[in-house]
Short mmCIF file of C-alpha atoms in Angstrom, two decimals:
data_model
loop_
_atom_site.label_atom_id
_atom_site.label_comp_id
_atom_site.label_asym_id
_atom_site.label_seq_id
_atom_site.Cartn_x
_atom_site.Cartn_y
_atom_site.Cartn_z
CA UNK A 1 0.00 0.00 0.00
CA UNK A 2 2.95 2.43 1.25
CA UNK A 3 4.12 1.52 -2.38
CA UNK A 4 1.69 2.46 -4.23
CA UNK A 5 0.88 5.77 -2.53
CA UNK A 6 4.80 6.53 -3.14
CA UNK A 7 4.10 5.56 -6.91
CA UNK A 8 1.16 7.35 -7.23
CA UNK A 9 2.65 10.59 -5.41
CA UNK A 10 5.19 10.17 -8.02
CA UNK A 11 3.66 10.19 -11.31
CA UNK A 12 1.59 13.33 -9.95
CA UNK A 13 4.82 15.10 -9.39
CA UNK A 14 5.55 14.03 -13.28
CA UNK A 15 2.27 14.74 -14.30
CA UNK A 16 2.54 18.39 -12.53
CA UNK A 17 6.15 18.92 -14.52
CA UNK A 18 4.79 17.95 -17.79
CA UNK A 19 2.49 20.46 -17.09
CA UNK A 20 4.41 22.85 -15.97
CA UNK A 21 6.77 22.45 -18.89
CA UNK A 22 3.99 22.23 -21.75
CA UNK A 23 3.17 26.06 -20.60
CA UNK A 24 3.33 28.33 -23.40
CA UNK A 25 5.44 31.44 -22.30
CA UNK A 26 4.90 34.73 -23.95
CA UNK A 27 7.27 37.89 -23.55
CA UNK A 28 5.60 41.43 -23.55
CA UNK A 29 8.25 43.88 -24.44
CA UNK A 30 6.56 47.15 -23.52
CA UNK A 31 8.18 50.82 -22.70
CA UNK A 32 5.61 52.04 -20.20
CA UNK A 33 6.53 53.20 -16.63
CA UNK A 34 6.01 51.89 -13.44
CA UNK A 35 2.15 52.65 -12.80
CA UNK A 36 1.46 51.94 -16.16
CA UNK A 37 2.68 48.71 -15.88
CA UNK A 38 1.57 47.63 -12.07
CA UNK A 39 -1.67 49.77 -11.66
CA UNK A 40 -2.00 53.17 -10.30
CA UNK A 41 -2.64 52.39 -6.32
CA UNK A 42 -3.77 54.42 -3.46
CA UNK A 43 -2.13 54.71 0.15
CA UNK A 44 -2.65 51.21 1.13
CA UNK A 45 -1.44 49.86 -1.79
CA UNK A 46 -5.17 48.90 -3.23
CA UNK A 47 -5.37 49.17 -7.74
CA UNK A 48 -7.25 52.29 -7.99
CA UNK A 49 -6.58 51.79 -11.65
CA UNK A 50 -5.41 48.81 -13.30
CA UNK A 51 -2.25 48.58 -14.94
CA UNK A 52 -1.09 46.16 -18.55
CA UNK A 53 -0.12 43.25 -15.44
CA UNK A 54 -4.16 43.17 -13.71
CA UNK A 55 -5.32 42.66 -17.83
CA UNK A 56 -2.09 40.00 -18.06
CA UNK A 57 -2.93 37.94 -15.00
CA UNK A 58 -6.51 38.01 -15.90
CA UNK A 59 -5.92 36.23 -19.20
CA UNK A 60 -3.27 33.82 -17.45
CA UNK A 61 -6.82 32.75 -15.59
CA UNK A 62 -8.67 32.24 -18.05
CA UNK A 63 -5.74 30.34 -20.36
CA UNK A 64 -3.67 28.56 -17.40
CA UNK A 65 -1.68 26.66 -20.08
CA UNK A 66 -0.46 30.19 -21.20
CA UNK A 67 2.30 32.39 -18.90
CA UNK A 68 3.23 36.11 -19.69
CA UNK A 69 6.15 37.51 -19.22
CA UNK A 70 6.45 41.24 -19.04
CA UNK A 71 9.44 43.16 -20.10
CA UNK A 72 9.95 46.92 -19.35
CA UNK A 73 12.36 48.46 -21.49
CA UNK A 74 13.28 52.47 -21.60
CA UNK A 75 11.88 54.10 -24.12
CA UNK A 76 15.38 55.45 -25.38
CA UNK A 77 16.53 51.62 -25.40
CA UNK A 78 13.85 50.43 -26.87
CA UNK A 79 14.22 50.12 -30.73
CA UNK A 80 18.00 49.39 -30.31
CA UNK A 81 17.09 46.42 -27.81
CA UNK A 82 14.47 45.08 -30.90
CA UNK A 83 16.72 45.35 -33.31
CA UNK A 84 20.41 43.31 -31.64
CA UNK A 85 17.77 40.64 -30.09
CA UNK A 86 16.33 39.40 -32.90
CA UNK A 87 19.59 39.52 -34.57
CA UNK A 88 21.18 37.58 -31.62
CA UNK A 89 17.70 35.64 -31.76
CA UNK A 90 16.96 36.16 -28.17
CA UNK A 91 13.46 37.92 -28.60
CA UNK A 92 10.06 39.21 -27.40
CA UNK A 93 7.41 37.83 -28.83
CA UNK A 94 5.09 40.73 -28.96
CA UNK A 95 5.96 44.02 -29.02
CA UNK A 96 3.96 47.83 -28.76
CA UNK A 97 6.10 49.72 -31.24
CA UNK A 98 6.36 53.53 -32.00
CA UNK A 99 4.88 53.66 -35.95
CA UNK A 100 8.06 55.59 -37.19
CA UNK A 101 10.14 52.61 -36.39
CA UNK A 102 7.73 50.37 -38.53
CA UNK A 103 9.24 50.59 -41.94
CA UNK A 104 12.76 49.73 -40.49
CA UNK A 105 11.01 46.72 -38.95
CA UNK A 106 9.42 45.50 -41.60
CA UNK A 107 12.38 45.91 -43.76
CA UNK A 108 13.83 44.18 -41.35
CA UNK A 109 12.26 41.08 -41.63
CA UNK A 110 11.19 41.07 -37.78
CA UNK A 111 7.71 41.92 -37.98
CA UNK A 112 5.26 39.17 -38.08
CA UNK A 113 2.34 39.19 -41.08
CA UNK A 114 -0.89 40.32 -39.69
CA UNK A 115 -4.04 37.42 -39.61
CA UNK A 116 -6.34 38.74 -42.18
CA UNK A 117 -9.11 38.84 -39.61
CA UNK A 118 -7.34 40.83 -37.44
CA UNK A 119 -5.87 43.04 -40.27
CA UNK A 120 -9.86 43.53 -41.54
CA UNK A 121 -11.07 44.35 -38.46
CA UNK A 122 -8.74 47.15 -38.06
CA UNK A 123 -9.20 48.57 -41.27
CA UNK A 124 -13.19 49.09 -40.33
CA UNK A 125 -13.24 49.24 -36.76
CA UNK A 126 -10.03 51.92 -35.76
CA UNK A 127 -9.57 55.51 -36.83
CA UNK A 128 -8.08 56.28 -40.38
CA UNK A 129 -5.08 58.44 -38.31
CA UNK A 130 -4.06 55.15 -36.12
CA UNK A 131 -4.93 53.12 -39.61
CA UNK A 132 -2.47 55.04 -41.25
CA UNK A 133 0.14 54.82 -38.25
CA UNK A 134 0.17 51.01 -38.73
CA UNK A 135 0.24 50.49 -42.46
CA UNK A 136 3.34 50.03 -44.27
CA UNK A 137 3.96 49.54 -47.77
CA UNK A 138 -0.18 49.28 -48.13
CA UNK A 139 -0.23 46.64 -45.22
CA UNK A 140 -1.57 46.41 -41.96
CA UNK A 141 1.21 45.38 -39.57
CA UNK A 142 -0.07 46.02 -35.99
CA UNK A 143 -2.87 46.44 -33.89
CA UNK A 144 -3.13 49.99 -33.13
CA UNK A 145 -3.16 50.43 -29.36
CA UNK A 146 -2.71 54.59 -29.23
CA UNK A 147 -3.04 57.72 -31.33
CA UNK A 148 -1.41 61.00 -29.92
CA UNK A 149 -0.90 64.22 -30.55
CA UNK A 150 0.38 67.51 -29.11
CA UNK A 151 -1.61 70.67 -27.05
CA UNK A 152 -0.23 73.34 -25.12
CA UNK A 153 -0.42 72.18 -21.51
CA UNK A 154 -0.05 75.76 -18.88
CA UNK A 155 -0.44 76.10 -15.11
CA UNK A 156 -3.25 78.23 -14.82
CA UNK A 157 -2.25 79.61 -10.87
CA UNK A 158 1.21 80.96 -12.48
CA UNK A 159 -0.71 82.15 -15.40
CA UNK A 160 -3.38 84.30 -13.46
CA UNK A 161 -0.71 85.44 -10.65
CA UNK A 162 1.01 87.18 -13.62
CA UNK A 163 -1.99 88.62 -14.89
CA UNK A 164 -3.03 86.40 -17.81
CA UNK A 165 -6.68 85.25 -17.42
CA UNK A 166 -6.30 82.16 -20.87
CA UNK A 167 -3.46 81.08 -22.29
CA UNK A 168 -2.07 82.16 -25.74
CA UNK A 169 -3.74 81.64 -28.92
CA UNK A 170 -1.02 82.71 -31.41
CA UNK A 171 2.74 81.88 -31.11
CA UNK A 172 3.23 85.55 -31.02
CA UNK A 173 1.66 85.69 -27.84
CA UNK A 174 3.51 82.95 -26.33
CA UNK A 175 6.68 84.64 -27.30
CA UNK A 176 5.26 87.71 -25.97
CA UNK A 177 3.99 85.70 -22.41
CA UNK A 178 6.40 83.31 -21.64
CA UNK A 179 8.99 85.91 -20.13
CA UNK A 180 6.65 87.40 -17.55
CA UNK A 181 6.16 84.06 -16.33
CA UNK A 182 9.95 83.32 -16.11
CA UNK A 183 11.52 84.23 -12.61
CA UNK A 184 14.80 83.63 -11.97
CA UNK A 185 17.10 83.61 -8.06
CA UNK A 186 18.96 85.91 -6.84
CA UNK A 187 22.20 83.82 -8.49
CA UNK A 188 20.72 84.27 -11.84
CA UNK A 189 19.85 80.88 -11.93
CA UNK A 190 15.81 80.14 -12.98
CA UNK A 191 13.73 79.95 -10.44
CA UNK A 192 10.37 79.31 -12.99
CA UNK A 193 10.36 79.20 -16.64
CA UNK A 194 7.95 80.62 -18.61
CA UNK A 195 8.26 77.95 -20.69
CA UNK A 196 10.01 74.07 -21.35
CA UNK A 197 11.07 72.10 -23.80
CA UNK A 198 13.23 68.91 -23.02
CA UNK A 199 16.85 69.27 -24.99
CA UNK A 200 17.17 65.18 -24.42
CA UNK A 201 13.84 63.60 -25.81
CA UNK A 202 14.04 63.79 -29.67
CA UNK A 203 10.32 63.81 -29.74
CA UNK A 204 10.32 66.94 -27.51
CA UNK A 205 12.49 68.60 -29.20
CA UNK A 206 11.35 67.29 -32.92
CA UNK A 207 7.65 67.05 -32.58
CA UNK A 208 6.83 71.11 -31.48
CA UNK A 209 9.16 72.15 -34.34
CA UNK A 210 6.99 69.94 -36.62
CA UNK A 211 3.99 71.95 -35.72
CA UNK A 212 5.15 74.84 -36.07
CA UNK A 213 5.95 73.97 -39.39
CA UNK A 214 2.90 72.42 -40.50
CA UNK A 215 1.23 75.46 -38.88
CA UNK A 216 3.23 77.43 -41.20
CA UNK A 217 1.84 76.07 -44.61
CA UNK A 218 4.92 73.84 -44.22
CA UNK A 219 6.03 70.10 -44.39
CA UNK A 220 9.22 68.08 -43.51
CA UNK A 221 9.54 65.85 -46.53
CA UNK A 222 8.39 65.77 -50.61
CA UNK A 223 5.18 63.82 -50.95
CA UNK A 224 8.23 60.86 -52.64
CA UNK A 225 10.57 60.85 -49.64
CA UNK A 226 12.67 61.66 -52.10
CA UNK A 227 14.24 65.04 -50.40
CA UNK A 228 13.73 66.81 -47.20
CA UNK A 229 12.06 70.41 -47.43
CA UNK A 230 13.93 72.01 -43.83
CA UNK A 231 16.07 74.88 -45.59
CA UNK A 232 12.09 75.79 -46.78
CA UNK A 233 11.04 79.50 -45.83
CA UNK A 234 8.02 77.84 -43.77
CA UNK A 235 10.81 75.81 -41.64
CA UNK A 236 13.55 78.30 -40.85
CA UNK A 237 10.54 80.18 -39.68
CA UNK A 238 9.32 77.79 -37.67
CA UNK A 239 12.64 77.51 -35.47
CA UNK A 240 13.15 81.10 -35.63
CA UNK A 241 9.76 81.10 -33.47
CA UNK A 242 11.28 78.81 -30.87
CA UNK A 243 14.81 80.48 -30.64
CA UNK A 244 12.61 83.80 -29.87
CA UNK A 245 11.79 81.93 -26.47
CA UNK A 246 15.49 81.29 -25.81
CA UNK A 247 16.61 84.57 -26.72
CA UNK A 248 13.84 86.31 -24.63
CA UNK A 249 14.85 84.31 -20.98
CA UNK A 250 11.61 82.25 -21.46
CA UNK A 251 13.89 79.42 -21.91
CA UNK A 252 16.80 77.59 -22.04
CA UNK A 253 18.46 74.11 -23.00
CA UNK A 254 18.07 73.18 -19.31
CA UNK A 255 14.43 73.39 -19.03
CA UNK A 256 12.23 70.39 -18.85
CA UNK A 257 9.03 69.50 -19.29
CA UNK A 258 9.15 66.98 -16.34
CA UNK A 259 9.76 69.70 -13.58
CA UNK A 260 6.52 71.09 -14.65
CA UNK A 261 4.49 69.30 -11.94
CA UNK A 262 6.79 70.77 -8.88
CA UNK A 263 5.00 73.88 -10.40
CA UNK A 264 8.14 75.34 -11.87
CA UNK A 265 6.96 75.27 -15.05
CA UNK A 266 4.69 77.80 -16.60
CA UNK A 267 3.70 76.13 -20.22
CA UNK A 268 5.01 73.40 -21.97
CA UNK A 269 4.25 71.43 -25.43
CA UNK A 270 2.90 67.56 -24.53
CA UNK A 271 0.68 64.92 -25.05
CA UNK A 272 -2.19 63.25 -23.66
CA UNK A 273 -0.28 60.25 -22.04
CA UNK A 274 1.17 62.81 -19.61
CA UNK A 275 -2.26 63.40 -18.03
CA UNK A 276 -1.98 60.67 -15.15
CA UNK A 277 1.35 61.72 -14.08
CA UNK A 278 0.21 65.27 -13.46
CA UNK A 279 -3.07 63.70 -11.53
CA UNK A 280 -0.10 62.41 -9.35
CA UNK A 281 2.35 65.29 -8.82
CA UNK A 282 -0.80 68.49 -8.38
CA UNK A 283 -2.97 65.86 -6.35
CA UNK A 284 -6.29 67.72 -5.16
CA UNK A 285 -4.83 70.71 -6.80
CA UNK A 286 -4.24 69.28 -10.36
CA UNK A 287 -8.31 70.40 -11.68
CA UNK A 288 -7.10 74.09 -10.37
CA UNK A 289 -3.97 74.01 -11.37
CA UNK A 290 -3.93 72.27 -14.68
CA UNK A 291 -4.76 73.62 -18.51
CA UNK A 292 -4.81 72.68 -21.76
CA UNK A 293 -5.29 74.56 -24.75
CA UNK A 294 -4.45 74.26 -29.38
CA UNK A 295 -0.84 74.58 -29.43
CA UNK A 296 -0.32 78.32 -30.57
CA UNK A 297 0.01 78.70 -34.12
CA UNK A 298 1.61 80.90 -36.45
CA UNK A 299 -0.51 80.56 -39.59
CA UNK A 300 -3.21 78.20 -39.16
CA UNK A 301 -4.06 75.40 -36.48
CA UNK A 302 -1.65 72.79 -36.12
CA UNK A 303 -0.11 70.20 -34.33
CA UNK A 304 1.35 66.70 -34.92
CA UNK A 305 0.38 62.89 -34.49
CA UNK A 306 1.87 59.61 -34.06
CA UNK A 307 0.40 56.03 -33.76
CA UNK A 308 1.69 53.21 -31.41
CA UNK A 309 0.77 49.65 -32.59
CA UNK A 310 1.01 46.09 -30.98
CA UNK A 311 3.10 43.39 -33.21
CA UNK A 312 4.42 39.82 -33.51
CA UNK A 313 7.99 39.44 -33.92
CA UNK A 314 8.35 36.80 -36.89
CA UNK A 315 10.93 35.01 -35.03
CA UNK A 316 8.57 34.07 -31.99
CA UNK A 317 7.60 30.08 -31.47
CA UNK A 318 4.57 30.82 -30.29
CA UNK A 319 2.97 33.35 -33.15
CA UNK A 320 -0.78 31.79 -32.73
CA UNK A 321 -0.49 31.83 -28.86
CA UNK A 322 0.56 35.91 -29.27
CA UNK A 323 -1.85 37.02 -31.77
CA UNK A 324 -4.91 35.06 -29.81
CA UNK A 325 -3.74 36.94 -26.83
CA UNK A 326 -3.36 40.60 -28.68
CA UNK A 327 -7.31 39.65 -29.80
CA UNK A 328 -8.20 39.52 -26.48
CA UNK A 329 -6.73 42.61 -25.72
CA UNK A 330 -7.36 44.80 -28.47
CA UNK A 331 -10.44 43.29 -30.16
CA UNK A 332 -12.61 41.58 -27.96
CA UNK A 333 -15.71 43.02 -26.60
CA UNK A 334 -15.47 43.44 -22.55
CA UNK A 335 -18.35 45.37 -21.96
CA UNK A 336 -19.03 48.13 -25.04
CA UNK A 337 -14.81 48.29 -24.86
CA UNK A 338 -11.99 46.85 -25.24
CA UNK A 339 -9.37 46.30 -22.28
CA UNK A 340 -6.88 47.44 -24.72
CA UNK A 341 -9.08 50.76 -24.69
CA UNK A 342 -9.61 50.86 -20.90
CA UNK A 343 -5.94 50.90 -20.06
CA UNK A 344 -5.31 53.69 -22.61
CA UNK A 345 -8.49 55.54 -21.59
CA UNK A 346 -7.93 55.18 -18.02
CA UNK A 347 -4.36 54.72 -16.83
CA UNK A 348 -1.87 55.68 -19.39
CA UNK A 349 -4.13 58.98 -20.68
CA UNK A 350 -3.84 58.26 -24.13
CA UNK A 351 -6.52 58.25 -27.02
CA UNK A 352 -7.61 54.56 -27.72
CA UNK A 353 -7.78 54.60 -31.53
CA UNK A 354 -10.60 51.68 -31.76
CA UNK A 355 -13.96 53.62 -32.81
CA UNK A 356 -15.80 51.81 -30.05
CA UNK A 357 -13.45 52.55 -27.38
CA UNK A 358 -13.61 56.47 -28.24
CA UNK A 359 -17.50 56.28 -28.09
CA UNK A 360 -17.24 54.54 -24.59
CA UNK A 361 -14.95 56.30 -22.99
CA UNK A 362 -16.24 60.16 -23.39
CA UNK A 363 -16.03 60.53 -19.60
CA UNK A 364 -11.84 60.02 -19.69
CA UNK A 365 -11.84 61.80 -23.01
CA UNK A 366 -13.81 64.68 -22.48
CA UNK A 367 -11.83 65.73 -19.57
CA UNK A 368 -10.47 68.65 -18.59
CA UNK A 369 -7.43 67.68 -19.89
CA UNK A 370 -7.92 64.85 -22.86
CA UNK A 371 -10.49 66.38 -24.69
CA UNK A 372 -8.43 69.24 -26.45
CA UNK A 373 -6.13 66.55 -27.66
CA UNK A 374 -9.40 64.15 -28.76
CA UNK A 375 -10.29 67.66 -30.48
CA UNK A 376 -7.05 68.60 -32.05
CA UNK A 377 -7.08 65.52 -34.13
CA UNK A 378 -9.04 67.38 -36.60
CA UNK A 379 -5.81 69.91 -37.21
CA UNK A 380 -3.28 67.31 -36.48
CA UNK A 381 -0.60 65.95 -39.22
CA UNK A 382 0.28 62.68 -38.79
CA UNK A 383 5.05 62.17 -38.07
CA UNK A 384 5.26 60.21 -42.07
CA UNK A 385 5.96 56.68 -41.47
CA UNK A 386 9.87 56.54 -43.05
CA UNK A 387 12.92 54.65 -43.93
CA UNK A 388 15.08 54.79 -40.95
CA UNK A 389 12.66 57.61 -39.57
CA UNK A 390 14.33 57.34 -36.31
CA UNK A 391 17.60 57.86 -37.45
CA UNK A 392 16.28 60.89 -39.22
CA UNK A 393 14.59 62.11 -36.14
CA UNK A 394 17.70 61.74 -34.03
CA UNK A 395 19.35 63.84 -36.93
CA UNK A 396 16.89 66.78 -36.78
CA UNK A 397 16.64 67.04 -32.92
CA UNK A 398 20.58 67.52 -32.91
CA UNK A 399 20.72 69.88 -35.08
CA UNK A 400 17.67 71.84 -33.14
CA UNK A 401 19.00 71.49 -29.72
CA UNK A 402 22.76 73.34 -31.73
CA UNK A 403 20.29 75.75 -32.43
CA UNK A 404 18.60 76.22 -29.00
CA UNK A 405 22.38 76.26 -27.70
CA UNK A 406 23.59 79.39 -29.81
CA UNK A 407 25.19 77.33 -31.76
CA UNK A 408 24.01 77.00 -35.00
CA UNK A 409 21.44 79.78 -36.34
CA UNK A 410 18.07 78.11 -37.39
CA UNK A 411 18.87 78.44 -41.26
CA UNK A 412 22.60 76.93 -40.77
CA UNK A 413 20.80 73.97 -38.44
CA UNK A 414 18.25 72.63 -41.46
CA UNK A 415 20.56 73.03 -43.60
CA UNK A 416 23.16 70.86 -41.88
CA UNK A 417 20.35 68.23 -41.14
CA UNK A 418 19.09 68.48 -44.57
CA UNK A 419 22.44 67.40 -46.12
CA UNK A 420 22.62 64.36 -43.65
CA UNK A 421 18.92 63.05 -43.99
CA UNK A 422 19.18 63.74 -47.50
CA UNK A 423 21.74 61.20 -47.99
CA UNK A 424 19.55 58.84 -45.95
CA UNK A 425 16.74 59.43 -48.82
CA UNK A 426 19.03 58.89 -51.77
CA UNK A 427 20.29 55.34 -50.59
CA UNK A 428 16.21 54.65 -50.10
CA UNK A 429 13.77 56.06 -52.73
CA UNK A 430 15.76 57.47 -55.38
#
């Protein structure tokens, strides 16, 4: 008897590995911070808001043969990590990826093909902006998970204590603005800026400037790809209008749009994914404290877009396993949304691009703080997907921040990054 209990107690401890072992293990490469990931909590450590891991663990529930991993990689880190691990072919299977990077990708060879029924259900059920953010060479690669833009985001208690009652409409009047809200120590040294940019984020640095220019009856590239248009009247204008800001005091290489919830920060350029963290810093004071507002212009309304978009990389064992679980996520019905949608909506403070989700979620997106950005899509331009577009981003906010730094003068800055991203074009579309 003592036997056969051993034997039995054995081949359940086989039985358990096997199990164990016949798992299918998925890993989530993701850039998202630390709330975004975990859930946002309150003071006893209870979810107030759920974060990507309460959506993961749900699924593990409800498919206990499947086990995600999740992998948290800085932003800055991101595309290089992709790109040397599926090389080295030590990979992620499924990836949210920035749409510039997307032609490179699928050049590549790394992205997976799209189902077809996933592919036709985001051609009629997403917006034609995140649509566009995920289609490459005429073909759906991704699920799109976000659509941003920018808006001018302003403290409104610095704003009124210098006199202004609304924020500025026209980029003139920002110029004009910005140094009345600037106070600076007894050193010299700022004390508040009337205004930030971020000299180390190419997308703060390149993404205003692009507004500006498509606000100035302006674009970055000929409809071909086949040259870029900076030394253009419309785009030395356009960083002429920022250098006014550093030449003024508003601003200088050092400012940053992350102090601006210690309240140090008068008005800044961002997007809608900031919203949580500024929930965070201001507290109960964030509703009087925070504004948003149309970026000012100097021609017409303007501001630019970008998609994020969740992908298969074509070296993963487990392809069906990772696109069953991005249905889930980004497809399925959960109650008039998608969970996909309620993470963007709700923790992260991005626009969900699925039709349905925007229609559920008016609450989160009409906010005081979303719903200029859910507005602004109507005037935004959407960063071109491009041959090594990051490489030509990284190009153009160097030769910006040389700019912002005295360095350069705006007209000798495009035209230095023209004659580098030019080169780029040649070797791919002429």
């Amino acid at each position: 008897m003592k036997r056969s209990v051993a034997l039995l107690a054995v081949v359940l401890c086989v039985l358990l590995s096997f199990s164990a072992l016949a798992k299918t293990k998925l890993i989530f490469a993701v850039h998202w911070s630390d709330y975004q990931v975990e859930g946002v909590k309150d003071e006893n450590g209870n979810i107030k808001v759920k974060g990507l891991r309460q959506y993961v663990e749900e699924y593990q529930k409800l498919n206990p043969d499947v086990e995600i991993e999740i992998q948290s990689v800085p932003f800055d880190e991101y595309l290089k990590r992709i790109l040397i691990s599926h090389t080295a072919g030590v990979i992620s299977d499924i990836y949210v990826l920035y749409s510039l990077w997307g032609v490179q990708l699928v050049d590549s060879g790394i992205l997976d093909q799209v189902p077809k029924d996933i592919a036709d259900k985001v051609k009629s059920d997403f917006v034609k902006a995140a649509v566009d953010g995920a289609t490459i060479d005429k073909a759906i690669w991704g699920v799109p998970v976000e659509v941003a833009n920018y808006a001018l985001v302003y403290n409104k208690k610095l704003l009124r204590e210098a006199g202004f009652n609304e924020p500025p409409k026209t980029w003139d009047e920002l110029v004009a603005m910005a140094p009345k809200l600037t106070k600076r120590n007894p050193d010299g040294t700022v004390a508040q800026y009337g205004f930030a940019f971020l000299s180390g984020w190419d997308s703060a640095v390149v993404h205003p400037f692009l507004a500006l220019l498509y606000g100035n009856g302006g674009k970055p590239f000929k409809d071909d790809f086949t040259e870029s248009l900076l030394t253009s009247k419309e785009a030395i204008e356009a960083l002429e209008a920022e250098l006014k800001l550093f030449k003024n005091g508003a601003t200088d290489p050092a400012a940053s749009v992350w102090t601006f919830p210690t309240g140090k920060v008068a008005m800044m350029i961002m997007a809608p994914w900031y919203e949580t963290a500024l929930e965070l810093g201001f507290k109960d004071e964030y509703e009087a404290t925070v504004g948003v507002a149309p970026i000012p212009y100097l021609k017409k309304p303007a501001t630019t877009g970008y998609t994020w978009f969740i992908a298969v990389d074509s070296a993963s064992k487990n392809k069906k396993a990772a696109w069953d679980f991005i249905r889930w996520m980004t497809l399925q019905d959960a109650g008039g949304f998608t969970r996909m949608g309620e993470l963007m909506a709700k923790n992260i403070g991005s626009i969900p691009p699925s039709k349905k989700d925007l229609a559920f979620f008016k609450a989160e997106l009409n906010d005081l703080y979303t719903s200029v950005f859910v507005k602004e899509l109507e005037n935004t331009y959407q960063e071109p997907n491009i041959a090594q577009g990051q490489e030509i981003k990284t190009i153009l906010m160097r030769e910006i921040v040389e700019a912002w730094n005295g360095r350069k003068t705006a007209e000798q800055a495009l035209s230095d990054a023209k004659k580098q991203i030019d080169k780029i074009l040649e070797e791919f579309y002429k």
